[in-house]
Amino acid sequence: MSDLWRRCLERLEGQLSAEELHTWLMPLQAREDASGVQLFAPNSYTLDTVRERYQATIETLLGQLAGQPLVVRLDVGSNAPRAAAPAAKPAPAAARSAGAEPAPAPAPAFVHNLDPHYTFETFVEGKSNQLGKAAAMQVAMNPGRAYNPLLLYGGTGLGKTHLMHAAGNLMRERNPDCKVMYLRSEQFVGSMIEALRTKNMDEFKRRFRTVDALLIDDIQFFAGKDTTQEEFFHTFNALFEGKQQIILTCDRYPKEVDKLEPRLKSRLGWGLSVAIEPPDFETRAAILLAKAQERGVELNESVAMLLAKRIRSNVRDLEGALNTLVAKANFFGRPITTDFAEETLRDLLATHAQAVTVPNIQKIVADYYQVRLQDLLSKRRVRSLARPRQIAMALSKELTEHSLPEIGEGFGGRDHTTVLHACRTIKKLCEADARMRQDWEQLIRILTG
Amino acid sequence: MIPQLPLALRWPRRQRFEHFHAGVNADALAAVQALALEPGAPWVYLHGPAGSGRTHLLIAACQAASAIGRRVQYLPLASLADRPAAIRGVAGSELLALDDLGAIAGEREAEHALFDLYNQTRAEGGALLFAADAIPTQLGLGLPDLRSRLGACTQFALKPLDDAERRDVLKTQAAARGIELDDTVLDWLFARYARDLGALLDLLDKLDQASLAAQRRITVPFLRGFLREAGQAES
């Protein structure tokens, strides 16, 4: 660091709060030369604020410290030497900041951005996701021919992105020349805006249409973005006609995404759409054991079962609980037992349990079926109320520790046999009726997510 | 007589790791230190009530990481005007510390921006450190994708120090400023003013200047007079 700048920061430390200092000034990097001091901000957001609020103070201070007026120049970038030894900088973020300002290099060679950790081998299969896995494998073995597009849909943190990368990785393994491009939807939007701004749409089109497989994550974020949808529509058509593989993910069945163009929705249905459901208990436990093994952590089955029983929302929450548990066990030098898990994750487990109360279930079910809460709790027995009421009762049995009589009490003083009947009815319906099962799982996801 | 004004010196509140009184939060401290110093360490999500040391740990992480040449930025979400612009604008750091995460709950634009930032930072191998007053599921976030991603972080509940530990901190901090705080003064402060350490340390800064100006030791009567003038005394 420039000595002058270090001294300037020390002075500023006495004048500004630590928060201000670390938000705006510490991220700056300085380079001194004969003509003055050049300060590099990591991004233009910081640059603008520094220029507006602090530049004058900095100039005065630096001038005082140097004993002569100094020119202070502000830029976005990094003072890391550009040509010399890029390998010396460990983090990719450093390279990014260095490259943030100059215009992007012309026509870069094709770079794969698949995450190598996401493979089919590391994917834990269960009832909830086996269809999705099978479909993704098929597509990878036979890109552009098996199912096109392949659309994986389901709630957050259930493994859609993992399957998508796994398919891409397998394609590359079977054919190293295969060009697979993975993008999050916002990157697609960002590239398009950039291309429009720089009047470079031809390059944009070429980039996305010359790949062998295009993987776009979370297309629900295309909703309401008309120009993006338009462009994606054309990209889709070009790829489809060229028999290039398209794999997409969405957080729900695309027909249910508002503000998505009908013609796009219809095309999304041309191939195969597979739902990824929240993992069941056994799969959750298996995921935890697999993640622990991946990390070289010893996790016994009873602890995995404890976490799997209590955290049912999504895989990321399981992962977070495992991370926290491992960090604490390492720190305190304690083995991971069920007691230790109960003790260290008490808050976390409590909040997962506490979010689900009978009144909460009633409210969410009423919302879901668009009936009024007071009708749901009333004695009226029309079908449009009776079914949601039975679902709410069954959910109460499934998700809370309340007894049947307590649940009956919570539903306007009904008998416990009524609750029992509701639980049995719903169970049977879920087995027989896909729509019902979907509602049930969606509600569990909402309540436990 | 015109009171003598103290020099306009501000004691920077010492917010480095070595000034963090870990107490029961030693595990959180260790995880934040690892994140600040070791590339590739697990991302950390801290939650706890005001005065439990969230900001201190974030600032300390920034300080320590920049001391070893990593590029870092601290982002106090509650006090920024245009949060979506801030979150979208802060690329380019190796470590980003985001404070007061609850401030974006329900702000659709900002939540989306953070979701993007999270994904981008993951993809590029950077690191994020979060602090909030509650766990991710209780922040009131509208975007489930963001909520679940935050849930994947290593989480620590920060607990405020107990009274005895707070006394120690205040005494040490006072001693560093050359002031003596005796137990009667501390008893009075805890009973009448506040128990939140952040608020107490801020008060200490002001008291330090006032006692310098008045050239008086800090006693209960002095304290009472000072707070009455400042309009903060509880009746």
XYZ file of C-alpha atoms in Angstrom:
684
model
C 0.000 0.000 0.000
C 1.171 3.522 -0.693
C 2.661 4.981 2.469
C 1.030 8.334 1.903
C -2.367 6.705 1.546
C -1.834 4.618 4.675
C -1.104 7.747 6.669
C -4.098 9.459 5.129
C -6.312 6.578 6.244
C -4.913 6.799 9.754
C -5.892 10.438 9.895
C -9.319 9.684 8.545
C -9.758 7.003 11.167
C -9.961 9.779 13.716
C -12.581 11.689 11.756
C -14.935 9.118 10.325
C -16.820 6.243 11.849
C -15.411 2.775 11.308
C -18.530 1.958 9.279
C -17.966 4.844 6.868
C -14.296 4.082 6.609
C -14.829 0.451 5.714
C -17.710 1.134 3.361
C -16.033 3.761 1.258
C -12.342 4.319 1.903
C -10.715 1.069 2.937
C -11.777 -0.628 -0.324
C -9.709 1.926 -2.264
C -6.264 0.950 -3.469
C -3.632 3.593 -4.051
C -0.735 4.031 -6.402
C 1.693 6.910 -6.021
C 3.581 8.342 -8.918
C 5.340 11.540 -9.838
C 2.143 13.268 -10.862
C 0.169 12.471 -7.722
C -1.903 9.698 -6.233
C -4.183 7.417 -8.149
C -6.970 5.741 -6.173
C -8.712 2.647 -7.484
C -12.249 1.858 -6.380
C -13.535 -1.703 -6.706
C -16.654 -0.509 -8.556
C -18.256 2.643 -9.876
C -20.799 2.714 -7.072
C -17.983 3.295 -4.599
C -16.193 5.628 -6.984
C -19.199 7.940 -7.302
C -19.716 8.206 -3.562
C -16.037 8.801 -2.837
C -15.896 11.479 -5.492
C -18.958 13.217 -4.136
C -18.312 12.996 -0.417
C -14.656 12.439 0.261
C -12.491 13.540 -2.618
C -12.015 17.075 -1.352
C -11.071 15.881 2.148
C -8.699 13.300 0.729
C -7.005 15.883 -1.484
C -6.542 18.261 1.415
C -5.210 15.569 3.723
C -2.847 14.070 1.179
C -1.617 17.538 0.345
C -0.898 18.225 4.007
C 0.866 14.917 4.457
C 2.984 15.369 1.352
C 3.729 18.967 2.164
C 2.611 20.071 -1.296
C -0.612 20.034 -3.293
C -1.244 16.697 -4.932
C -3.393 15.601 -7.809
C -5.759 12.805 -6.776
C -7.192 10.708 -9.582
C -10.041 8.278 -9.038
C -10.697 5.249 -11.192
C -12.400 1.921 -11.079
C -9.884 -0.900 -11.035
C -7.024 -2.311 -9.079
C -3.439 -1.290 -8.510
C -2.285 -4.862 -8.995
C 0.377 -4.869 -11.686
C -1.435 -5.784 -14.853
C 1.049 -7.851 -16.803
C 3.101 -9.348 -14.012
C 2.331 -12.735 -12.549
C -1.430 -13.030 -12.488
C -0.990 -16.339 -10.644
C 0.313 -14.454 -7.621
C -3.199 -13.218 -6.907
C -5.033 -16.154 -5.399
C -8.659 -15.161 -5.603
C -10.516 -14.859 -8.874
C -12.247 -11.819 -7.433
C -8.967 -9.942 -7.724
C -8.762 -10.720 -11.377
C -12.310 -9.565 -11.791
C -11.619 -6.193 -10.246
C -8.611 -5.757 -12.451
C -10.711 -6.472 -15.479
C -13.716 -4.506 -14.373
C -12.923 -1.345 -16.224
C -11.346 -2.106 -19.572
C -13.665 -3.142 -22.370
C -14.222 -6.901 -22.588
C -11.705 -8.732 -24.719
C -12.938 -9.323 -28.259
C -14.462 -12.752 -28.984
C -13.031 -14.735 -26.107
C -12.355 -18.432 -26.578
C -15.182 -20.618 -25.370
C -15.017 -20.950 -21.602
C -16.913 -23.630 -19.772
C -18.482 -22.498 -16.594
C -19.930 -25.734 -15.310
C -19.343 -26.476 -11.659
C -17.310 -29.706 -11.660
C -18.631 -30.648 -8.202
C -22.146 -31.057 -9.507
C -22.176 -34.514 -11.044
C -24.622 -37.399 -11.096
C -22.319 -39.280 -8.725
C -22.658 -36.590 -6.057
C -26.416 -36.309 -6.539
C -28.422 -38.109 -3.886
C -31.354 -39.803 -5.492
C -34.717 -40.360 -3.836
C -38.341 -40.732 -4.790
C -38.698 -36.977 -5.035
C -36.066 -36.465 -7.713
C -35.438 -39.768 -9.484
C -37.475 -38.822 -12.538
C -35.565 -35.592 -12.880
C -32.259 -37.393 -12.563
C -33.204 -40.027 -15.122
C -34.343 -37.380 -17.591
C -31.189 -35.298 -17.123
C -29.032 -38.386 -17.716
C -30.931 -39.285 -20.853
C -30.456 -35.806 -22.186
C -26.753 -35.890 -21.408
C -26.322 -39.209 -23.224
C -28.213 -38.025 -26.230
C -28.137 -34.221 -26.363
C -30.592 -32.492 -28.649
C -32.350 -35.774 -29.359
C -33.833 -37.225 -26.177
C -35.929 -34.424 -24.767
C -35.669 -30.878 -25.988
C -36.060 -28.723 -24.038
C -35.674 -30.437 -20.704
C -37.341 -28.358 -18.068
C -36.775 -29.094 -14.387
C -39.128 -27.300 -12.055
C -39.681 -27.165 -8.326
C -38.996 -25.114 -5.214
C -35.725 -23.541 -4.250
C -32.879 -25.642 -2.911
C -34.089 -29.010 -4.187
C -31.280 -29.805 -6.617
C -32.408 -28.427 -9.991
C -29.144 -26.593 -10.562
C -27.174 -29.641 -9.486
C -28.916 -31.831 -12.089
C -28.444 -29.226 -14.763
C -24.694 -29.009 -14.183
C -24.477 -32.779 -13.879
C -26.045 -33.157 -17.321
C -23.610 -30.599 -18.737
C -20.625 -32.273 -17.104
C -21.619 -35.661 -18.441
C -22.023 -34.243 -21.955
C -18.514 -32.875 -21.727
C -17.173 -36.108 -20.349
C -18.632 -38.077 -23.236
C -17.628 -35.499 -25.790
C -14.888 -33.087 -24.670
C -15.502 -30.850 -27.684
C -19.092 -30.301 -26.678
C -19.740 -26.619 -25.986
C -21.977 -26.327 -22.947
C -22.964 -22.913 -21.686
C -24.509 -22.468 -18.266
C -26.118 -19.178 -17.301
C -28.321 -17.885 -14.561
C -31.293 -16.078 -16.012
C -30.041 -12.715 -14.810
C -26.791 -13.253 -16.707
C -28.792 -13.759 -19.882
C -30.703 -10.559 -19.160
C -27.463 -8.735 -18.335
C -25.707 -9.855 -21.523
C -28.651 -8.788 -23.575
C -28.855 -5.337 -22.018
C -25.124 -4.952 -22.534
C -25.436 -6.033 -26.167
C -28.253 -3.565 -26.758
C -26.253 -0.800 -25.129
C -23.145 -1.462 -27.179
C -25.193 -2.222 -30.316
C -23.662 -5.651 -30.493
C -26.707 -7.841 -30.900
C -25.163 -9.912 -33.656
C -22.382 -10.993 -31.345
C -24.961 -11.741 -28.636
C -26.943 -13.929 -31.001
C -23.840 -15.709 -32.212
C -22.681 -16.410 -28.666
C -25.825 -18.174 -27.610
C -26.637 -19.905 -30.855
C -23.292 -21.569 -31.503
C -23.313 -23.734 -28.376
C -24.163 -27.425 -28.308
C -26.138 -27.055 -25.131
C -27.576 -23.983 -23.457
C -28.441 -24.285 -19.766
C -30.430 -21.458 -18.187
C -31.272 -21.460 -14.506
C -34.367 -19.905 -12.892
C -36.249 -18.716 -15.948
C -39.091 -17.482 -13.734
C -37.023 -14.294 -13.497
C -37.743 -13.656 -17.186
C -41.298 -12.817 -16.097
C -42.298 -9.292 -17.052
C -39.098 -8.703 -19.060
C -40.580 -8.512 -22.525
C -37.489 -7.784 -24.593
C -35.587 -10.570 -22.869
C -38.403 -12.993 -23.533
C -38.521 -11.941 -27.155
C -34.801 -12.528 -27.574
C -34.883 -15.766 -25.640
C -37.753 -16.922 -27.820
C -35.628 -16.484 -30.955
C -32.606 -18.100 -29.337
C -34.812 -20.985 -28.321
C -36.120 -21.447 -31.837
C -32.667 -21.333 -33.374
C -31.306 -23.901 -30.938
C -34.329 -26.111 -31.253
C -34.147 -26.170 -35.015
C -30.429 -26.842 -34.888
C -31.104 -29.788 -32.565
C -28.947 -28.167 -29.914
C -29.899 -29.109 -26.383
C -31.759 -26.694 -24.130
C -32.045 -27.321 -20.397
C -33.991 -24.909 -18.214
C -35.060 -24.678 -14.609
C -37.988 -22.834 -13.136
C -39.330 -22.540 -9.601
C -42.795 -23.727 -10.678
C -44.591 -25.233 -13.607
C -43.977 -22.632 -16.340
C -47.660 -22.381 -17.244
C -48.132 -20.961 -13.758
C -45.536 -18.228 -14.122
C -47.307 -14.903 -14.528
C -46.100 -12.473 -17.153
C -44.457 -15.082 -19.300
C -45.504 -14.856 -22.936
C -47.952 -17.569 -24.025
C -45.924 -18.512 -27.107
C -42.855 -19.003 -24.900
C -44.839 -21.050 -22.405
C -46.092 -23.277 -25.152
C -42.576 -23.897 -26.462
C -41.323 -24.753 -23.003
C -43.840 -27.578 -23.067
C -42.489 -29.079 -26.302
C -39.952 -31.283 -24.616
C -40.160 -32.823 -21.197
C -41.043 -31.022 -17.972
C -40.179 -32.834 -14.769
C -41.061 -31.763 -11.245
C -38.386 -31.959 -8.567
C -40.190 -32.489 -5.277
C -38.879 -31.761 -1.800
C -36.881 -34.774 -0.616
C -38.594 -37.195 1.736
C -37.208 -38.094 5.120
C -34.930 -40.910 3.952
C -33.504 -38.821 1.139
C -32.877 -35.910 3.487
C -30.927 -38.176 5.796
C -29.003 -39.656 2.865
C -28.166 -36.157 1.588
C -26.768 -35.180 4.966
C -24.630 -38.300 5.151
C -23.349 -37.748 1.628
C -22.505 -34.104 2.297
C -20.700 -35.023 5.490
C -18.698 -37.674 3.693
C -17.816 -35.239 0.927
C -16.372 -33.012 3.598
C -14.549 -35.771 5.426
C -16.741 -35.325 8.488
C -17.908 -38.222 10.570
C -21.647 -37.979 10.989
C -23.518 -40.827 12.544
C -26.903 -41.875 11.311
C -28.837 -40.884 14.389
C -27.677 -37.263 14.019
C -28.513 -37.287 10.310
C -31.953 -38.623 11.177
C -32.489 -35.998 13.833
C -31.724 -33.172 11.394
C -33.683 -34.810 8.585
C -36.706 -35.163 10.810
C -36.669 -31.587 11.996
C -35.572 -29.690 8.875
C -37.798 -30.492 5.954
C -37.762 -27.288 3.954
C -34.945 -27.727 1.442
C -31.442 -29.034 0.940
C -29.772 -25.693 1.603
C -31.219 -25.530 5.106
C -29.905 -29.033 5.741
C -26.535 -27.960 4.462
C -26.542 -24.841 6.643
C -27.369 -26.918 9.706
C -24.579 -29.354 8.890
C -22.081 -26.525 8.287
C -22.976 -24.928 11.586
C -22.762 -28.213 13.431
C -19.365 -29.058 11.977
C -17.967 -25.589 12.691
C -19.072 -25.768 16.308
C -17.892 -29.337 16.840
C -14.477 -28.453 15.434
C -14.257 -25.346 17.527
C -15.203 -26.965 20.803
C -13.400 -30.210 19.964
C -16.538 -32.227 20.610
C -17.848 -35.258 18.749
C -21.111 -34.754 16.864
C -23.659 -36.627 18.943
C -27.419 -36.160 18.949
C -27.137 -34.314 22.268
C -24.516 -31.999 20.853
C -26.686 -31.399 17.773
C -29.799 -30.710 19.865
C -27.826 -28.319 22.013
C -25.995 -26.365 19.317
C -28.853 -26.195 16.844
C -31.533 -25.523 19.427
C -32.454 -22.105 18.024
C -32.379 -23.268 14.445
C -34.452 -26.379 15.069
C -36.895 -24.461 17.220
C -37.570 -21.941 14.483
C -38.149 -24.689 11.972
C -40.670 -26.225 14.337
C -42.213 -23.033 15.584
C -43.062 -21.551 12.205
C -45.631 -24.306 11.861
C -48.569 -23.759 14.193
C -52.181 -24.750 13.689
C -53.376 -21.142 13.149
C -50.517 -20.635 10.713
C -51.527 -23.741 8.772
C -55.152 -22.593 8.688
C -54.199 -19.202 7.378
C -51.929 -20.559 4.668
C -54.398 -23.186 3.550
C -57.163 -20.558 3.371
C -54.883 -18.362 1.261
C -53.894 -21.250 -0.940
C -57.469 -22.241 -1.755
C -58.695 -18.654 -1.701
C -61.357 -19.195 0.926
C -61.964 -17.018 3.946
C -60.354 -18.137 7.186
C -63.606 -17.828 9.106
C -65.359 -20.025 6.544
C -62.603 -22.595 6.835
C -63.199 -22.725 10.591
C -66.993 -22.657 10.301
C -69.369 -25.646 10.408
C -70.341 -25.278 6.765
C -69.853 -28.502 4.874
C -69.831 -27.513 1.199
C -67.133 -29.311 -0.737
C -65.228 -26.099 -1.516
C -64.677 -25.660 2.220
C -64.653 -29.220 3.468
C -61.667 -30.316 1.392
C -59.353 -27.425 2.340
C -60.454 -27.915 5.952
C -59.480 -31.585 5.816
C -56.147 -30.690 4.277
C -55.489 -28.150 7.023
C -56.292 -30.780 9.641
C -54.066 -33.374 8.020
C -51.257 -30.839 7.724
C -51.660 -30.008 11.402
C -51.239 -33.669 12.244
C -48.268 -34.012 9.917
C -46.379 -30.880 10.847
C -47.116 -30.177 14.507
C -46.843 -32.209 17.681
C -50.495 -31.598 18.595
C -52.807 -34.501 19.405
C -55.973 -35.224 17.423
C -58.280 -33.739 20.116
C -56.115 -30.610 20.285
C -56.294 -30.206 16.527
C -60.080 -30.739 16.624
C -60.256 -28.019 19.261
C -58.250 -25.688 17.017
C -60.805 -26.160 14.246
C -63.787 -24.773 16.089
C -64.279 -27.621 18.568
C -64.508 -30.642 16.302
C -64.309 -34.221 17.486
C -60.989 -36.022 17.247
C -62.567 -38.689 15.017
C -63.326 -35.959 12.480
C -59.632 -35.073 12.409
C -58.652 -38.719 12.071
C -61.083 -39.149 9.204
C -59.626 -36.060 7.511
C -56.087 -37.420 7.806
C -57.080 -40.749 6.258
C -59.084 -39.162 3.468
C -56.256 -36.849 2.479
C -53.706 -39.642 2.595
C -55.807 -41.738 0.231
C -56.439 -38.801 -2.078
C -52.717 -38.027 -2.268
C -52.013 -41.565 -3.353
C -54.693 -41.536 -6.023
C -54.636 -38.012 -7.352
C -51.543 -36.282 -8.712
C -53.097 -32.829 -8.465
C -53.910 -33.393 -4.812
C -50.415 -34.642 -4.112
C -48.971 -31.568 -5.766
C -51.122 -29.278 -3.624
C -50.127 -31.184 -0.518
C -46.437 -30.956 -1.250
C -46.651 -27.350 -2.278
C -48.363 -26.526 1.015
C -45.726 -28.388 3.002
C -43.091 -26.461 1.129
C -44.765 -23.130 1.884
C -45.200 -23.991 5.537
C -41.730 -25.315 6.151
C -39.698 -23.169 3.724
C -15.912 31.799 32.022
C -15.934 30.063 28.678
C -15.558 26.323 29.163
C -12.403 24.951 27.680
C -13.190 22.909 24.579
C -11.492 19.576 24.186
C -9.589 18.872 21.015
C -11.920 17.608 18.357
C -10.476 14.163 18.609
C -12.649 11.178 18.125
C -11.593 7.976 19.680
C -12.176 5.413 17.067
C -14.017 2.650 18.755
C -11.590 -0.193 18.600
C -13.303 -2.752 16.462
C -10.617 -5.236 15.676
C -10.654 -8.911 16.454
C -8.395 -8.441 19.459
C -10.908 -6.014 20.974
C -13.796 -8.409 20.610
C -14.775 -9.785 23.978
C -15.826 -13.148 22.788
C -17.341 -14.638 25.921
C -19.818 -17.247 24.758
C -19.387 -16.098 21.156
C -15.900 -17.532 20.733
C -17.062 -19.992 18.065
C -18.520 -17.190 15.958
C -15.325 -15.193 16.321
C -13.265 -18.150 15.090
C -15.506 -18.677 12.056
C -15.415 -14.987 11.109
C -11.640 -14.899 11.495
C -11.329 -17.891 9.207
C -13.549 -16.226 6.620
C -11.548 -12.988 6.794
C -8.160 -14.646 6.430
C -8.574 -17.875 4.487
C -9.885 -17.887 0.942
C -12.435 -20.661 0.552
C -13.625 -20.659 4.190
C -17.371 -21.229 4.660
C -19.585 -18.168 4.452
C -20.914 -16.993 7.781
C -24.295 -15.628 8.797
C -24.388 -13.912 12.187
C -27.594 -13.099 13.968
C -28.291 -11.572 17.306
C -29.882 -8.601 19.061
C -28.481 -5.077 18.976
C -25.376 -4.826 21.099
C -24.321 -8.411 20.558
C -21.290 -7.407 18.507
C -22.448 -8.032 14.939
C -21.057 -4.826 13.494
C -17.884 -5.163 15.518
C -17.169 -8.567 13.998
C -17.909 -7.362 10.477
C -15.664 -4.340 10.785
C -12.963 -6.450 12.401
C -13.173 -8.932 9.525
C -12.775 -6.102 7.004
C -9.864 -4.696 8.946
C -8.077 -8.036 9.228
C -8.694 -9.030 5.633
C -7.490 -5.730 4.230
C -4.422 -5.897 6.472
C -3.319 -9.003 4.579
C -3.997 -7.346 1.254
C -7.425 -8.744 0.445
C -9.889 -6.395 -1.108
C -12.898 -5.965 1.126
C -15.945 -3.781 1.485
C -18.422 -3.236 4.292
C -22.028 -2.509 3.407
C -24.347 -1.216 6.137
C -27.677 -1.882 4.445
C -29.826 -0.076 6.998
C -28.090 3.246 6.470
C -27.787 3.228 2.692
C -30.277 5.229 0.677
C -30.595 3.281 -2.538
C -30.141 -0.306 -1.441
C -30.746 -2.031 -4.780
C -28.178 0.237 -6.432
C -25.711 -0.392 -3.610
C -26.065 -4.152 -3.789
C -25.867 -4.178 -7.558
C -22.895 -1.854 -7.451
C -20.538 -3.542 -5.015
C -18.857 -6.122 -7.188
C -15.103 -6.363 -7.212
C -14.241 -7.329 -3.639
C -12.832 -10.585 -2.365
C -14.820 -10.272 0.829
C -18.023 -8.336 1.270
C -19.531 -7.806 4.706
C -23.257 -7.081 4.609
C -24.672 -5.643 7.809
C -28.320 -5.223 8.860
C -29.672 -7.630 6.304
C -33.170 -7.229 7.719
C -33.307 -3.782 6.104
C -33.957 -5.308 2.690
C -36.737 -7.643 3.808
C -39.769 -6.981 1.658
C -37.871 -4.730 -0.754
C -38.300 -6.759 -3.888
C -35.617 -5.034 -5.932
C -33.032 -5.252 -3.196
C -33.790 -8.887 -2.466
C -33.349 -9.749 -6.130
C -30.125 -7.789 -6.243
C -28.768 -9.713 -3.265
C -29.847 -12.996 -4.809
C -27.838 -12.100 -7.916
C -24.892 -10.942 -5.852
C -24.912 -14.188 -3.892
C -24.885 -16.303 -7.051
C -22.272 -14.184 -8.748
C -19.977 -14.179 -5.731
C -20.331 -17.959 -5.391
C -19.518 -18.454 -9.038
C -16.462 -16.219 -8.861
C -15.018 -17.629 -5.670
C -15.501 -14.523 -3.534
C -16.802 -14.516 0.026
C -19.781 -12.988 1.792
C -20.298 -12.338 5.477
C -23.806 -11.531 6.682
C -25.210 -10.023 9.852
C -28.855 -9.612 10.799
C -31.067 -9.551 13.840
C -32.735 -12.875 13.047
C -32.163 -16.141 11.214
C -32.931 -16.169 7.480
C -36.372 -17.734 7.813
C -37.450 -15.022 10.248
C -36.213 -11.976 8.402
C -39.440 -11.600 6.437
C -37.746 -12.035 3.065
C -40.148 -12.345 0.161
C -37.821 -14.220 -2.182
C -37.573 -17.895 -1.190
C -34.509 -18.342 -3.415
C -32.631 -15.805 -1.344
C -33.883 -17.174 1.953
C -32.736 -20.684 1.174
C -29.323 -19.499 0.022
C -28.764 -17.591 3.241
C -29.855 -20.716 5.083
C -26.928 -22.617 3.601
C -24.383 -20.419 5.409
C -22.761 -21.413 8.659
C -24.941 -19.667 11.216
C -24.095 -18.297 14.618
C -26.380 -16.756 17.195
C -24.472 -13.939 18.867
C -25.412 -13.461 22.483
C -24.910 -10.131 24.205
C -22.343 -10.155 26.978
C -23.671 -10.484 30.503
C -23.409 -7.625 33.000
C -20.093 -8.691 34.473
C -18.523 -8.990 31.014
C -19.939 -5.643 29.972
C -18.464 -4.033 33.049
C -15.092 -5.422 32.106
C -15.331 -4.079 28.581
C -16.393 -0.636 29.740
C -13.639 -0.448 32.310
C -11.021 -1.536 29.819
C -12.246 0.917 27.213
C -12.387 3.696 29.769
C -8.889 2.888 30.956
C -7.668 3.104 27.349
C -8.966 6.676 27.337
C -7.357 7.424 30.670
C -10.635 7.577 32.566
C -11.580 5.674 35.622
C -15.095 4.303 35.913
C -15.856 2.987 39.354
C -18.523 0.469 40.252
C -21.006 3.017 41.588
C -20.940 4.809 38.254
C -21.347 1.538 36.392
C -24.201 0.432 38.674
C -25.937 3.700 37.992
C -25.400 3.438 34.222
C -26.742 -0.080 34.002
C -29.763 0.778 36.111
C -30.655 4.109 34.541
C -29.185 4.358 31.100
C -28.827 1.294 28.944
C -27.427 -2.165 28.938
C -26.585 -2.278 25.253
C -22.822 -2.208 24.958
C -22.805 -0.208 21.735
C -24.891 2.541 23.325
C -22.716 2.493 26.440
C -19.531 2.826 24.426
C -20.992 5.720 22.459
C -21.880 7.351 25.756
C -18.354 6.764 26.955
C -17.016 8.737 23.982
C -19.267 11.665 24.799
C -18.535 11.484 28.507
C -14.851 11.457 27.796
C -15.097 14.752 25.940
C -17.465 16.288 28.454
C -15.283 15.402 31.415
C -12.269 16.762 29.599
C -14.119 19.997 28.889
C -15.423 20.286 32.403
C -12.172 19.011 33.855
C -14.036 16.811 36.216
C -13.887 13.166 37.114
C -16.793 11.033 36.067
C -18.999 10.599 39.098
C -22.692 9.847 39.463
C -23.676 13.513 39.957
C -21.583 14.494 36.939
C -23.216 11.729 34.908
C -26.697 12.739 35.975
C -26.044 16.352 35.062
C -24.549 15.366 31.737
C -27.429 13.148 30.767
C -29.999 15.683 31.883
C -28.381 18.259 29.619
C -28.278 15.760 26.816
C -31.957 15.062 27.474
C -31.404 11.374 27.787
C -31.851 10.758 31.486
C -34.655 8.469 32.438
C -36.847 9.926 35.100
